[in-house]
Amino acid sequence: MVHYEVVAVAELGGALVREGKSLTSQQLARLGVGAVINELERAGERLRFKKVSGSGPESGWVSAKLLEKCEATKAAPTKYQGKSLLALAEAKVLEKGAPQALKESGKDGAGLLVASMALLAQGDLTGANEKAKAAQEALKGNKEQEASALLALALTTSEAKTALGHGMAAQAAFKEVGDKQMEASALTALANLRLSLKELSVAEALVKDALRIFHECKEVMQIVSSTSMTLWTPYDELTRIKDPEGEEAAEATLLEICTLKDTSTSTASVYQERAAYCKSKSDKLGQGQALQKMAEQLLESASKEALESSKEALELLQQAGDQKGTLSALHTAALATGDKSKVEEALKISRSLGDESSQVELLTTLSALHLRGHQKELAKTRAAEAQTLAKKLQDEPAAGRAAHAVASAMLASGETTEALALAKDAAKLLTGAARALALCTAAGAAASKEACELLRQAVPLFSAAKDAGGEATAKLQLATALLAYEGPLVEVFQSRSEAAGLAEQARCAFLVLGDQRSQGRASNVAAQSKILLNDLDGGIEAAMQGVVLARSCGDKELEAYALRTALAGMVSKGCSAEALRLAKEVKILFHKLGVKAIEESLDSLILQLEEELPKISPIQRMTITPKDTKINLSSNSLFTQATNCIVWSLPLTQMTYMMYLFELLKFVDDLKNIPDRVAFLVMTKGVMARHTGEMAASQFTGALGTTVWAVCRTIRLESPKLLVCTVDMPSSATTHEMTDCIRAAQLEPGPRNEIAFIVDRKNQLGKRPY
């Protein structure tokens, strides 16, 4: 591979980089003098490159006149050269290889450390530990060198707690001698040891301390004189620990800790801290890359935050001229929003870079977005393009994902046989959760028995990948397939019982995940299973839970199907009147959805239910007129007719008790104008439940009814001319028993005109005066 270095510029600021080879193509940024690049393609005086080191865009087209060939060694990025014996030993093993470094190692302390690191690289932990112990004995008396031996002991000791002691001693020694790089490396090693002991919080604190040391800078200014000009250079660039490999190792440990904690938010916070640090150093490229990683982590759990991060990353990466990073940011933003135009834009960049691998991923994503928009043919075409590219690259996982996309498009188009075969082939090429998804697609195209077998393979794959959402979805799909199973009665009963359990598991999982729509679907499947198992009350309850969840997330289709399941339970239970009401409501919903077949079946069900219900014919009703025609309440009362009986029948949920009391007081005020003495009864129900020996205390209705008794007592005090009798009837009284209570109260209202009745059905109606 030919390497070039930017040696001269035609314009101020660096060598201008363009997106394409044409001089009229879009300008990206400039390569700084001294930047080293690799040649990817050449067209005359124009050269397409990939940057190795230096400032400027990662790739693009530049004029070859501004470049000069350089050695491959110059193209290699410079590595941090540590001063400690352990850092030098590791560098020697990396440079010469473990076997050669072991041969050249000496018998002194430094040579023993080289031998220890070489044996560790070869996997001989026991031999490496023995050499590290010998190095510690040889280096005793020199604190800095002994610290290197102690850290080597920590790295080669198999017992974690013993290694922890060596590591802590090494970290304290490096801190005392002021070797910041090795102190940070020791902290990273300690974090890994704590991680092996499952002490995640302690490990996280240690690795964060290591990263802080790697990042810390001293804001000191140094005057550097150069020819006729004075340059002010921040001293932090001269004194900062520039150990990118150590920093990356610490970040990798922190990400592993966050992964074990199983929270995408904590993993995203690592990249957020990295982005903040890069921002403080005006490193737009590093900040953009960190924000892009953060967006990828947040994509599944928080799409809005992922979109914001990807937009910010996109802007920064475009300014830095990182085409590949720009492509990734556009892809993430498209996944967060479902915007096909962003994928198309990313696809153009990918084609200009000649990156066929990213083209496969973008075409697969574009196929999924077309399928979501019900553009089945476009989805199939894009997926086929991705599959062709993946086969060309001989990339099996990419070919598997592309084949899965083609199978999904075929399944949506109704090509079940082809989709089944292709999805099975895709599953063979994939692993983990991706393979489980392909199996779920194959199950969607298969018959019930084969679908159950495929889904039983998919569930443990999702579980192993710790994909709770995928596992719950696969269980729900398996429950649906089990309900459709046909065979011997014993097997059908077993499949329905298993389906009920799986649907409940999926419902609980979706409840934890906060996915109301999927939770509603799981409730509906659970309801169907219970109704088929003759648990009608449980099935109706589960179906109505699905209805509530569907309404809360605005899914009219799910609401209609869940209500239809509840209707089936009502019909099976024999509640014809309730079923008739529900059938009419379900019919309206399916009419709005445009599902004519179900609407017609509901019409026939409604006719059948109406035939079963008894016909209601009108009967003559009696009208009660007042005894005293002088009473006229039409002029100054809310009532339009004068009656001797007032019935309040509004539901309690309307909270109208206060209105009742106002009406009662107005009624009493009207009665005061009548010269004769007037008697009337005020009846309540369940107010004196506890005092009359009811099983339960007063219900909410009875508690509100106590206010009526209080108002009646006030009326007796203020209007002695009125004969007010307060009657409390039992909560469990039937209609006939209530009339007996009223008749008994008219005959004997008690000494205080307050009476409460109890019902003793073994003997007779009893009363208790108060």
mmCIF file of C-alpha atoms in Angstrom, residues 124 151 332 457 559 724:
data_model
loop_
_atom_site.group_PDB
_atom_site.id
_atom_site.type_symbol
_atom_site.label_atom_id
_atom_site.label_comp_id
_atom_site.label_asym_id
_atom_site.label_seq_id
_atom_site.Cartn_x
_atom_site.Cartn_y
_atom_site.Cartn_z
ATOM 1 C CA ASP A 124 1.475 -19.887 30.733
ATOM 2 C CA LEU A 151 1.657 -5.062 39.137
ATOM 3 C CA THR A 332 -28.730 6.120 13.468
ATOM 4 C CA GLN A 457 -35.793 -22.602 19.385
ATOM 5 C CA GLU A 559 -59.385 -2.529 21.007
ATOM 6 C CA VAL A 724 -89.519 14.362 59.334
#
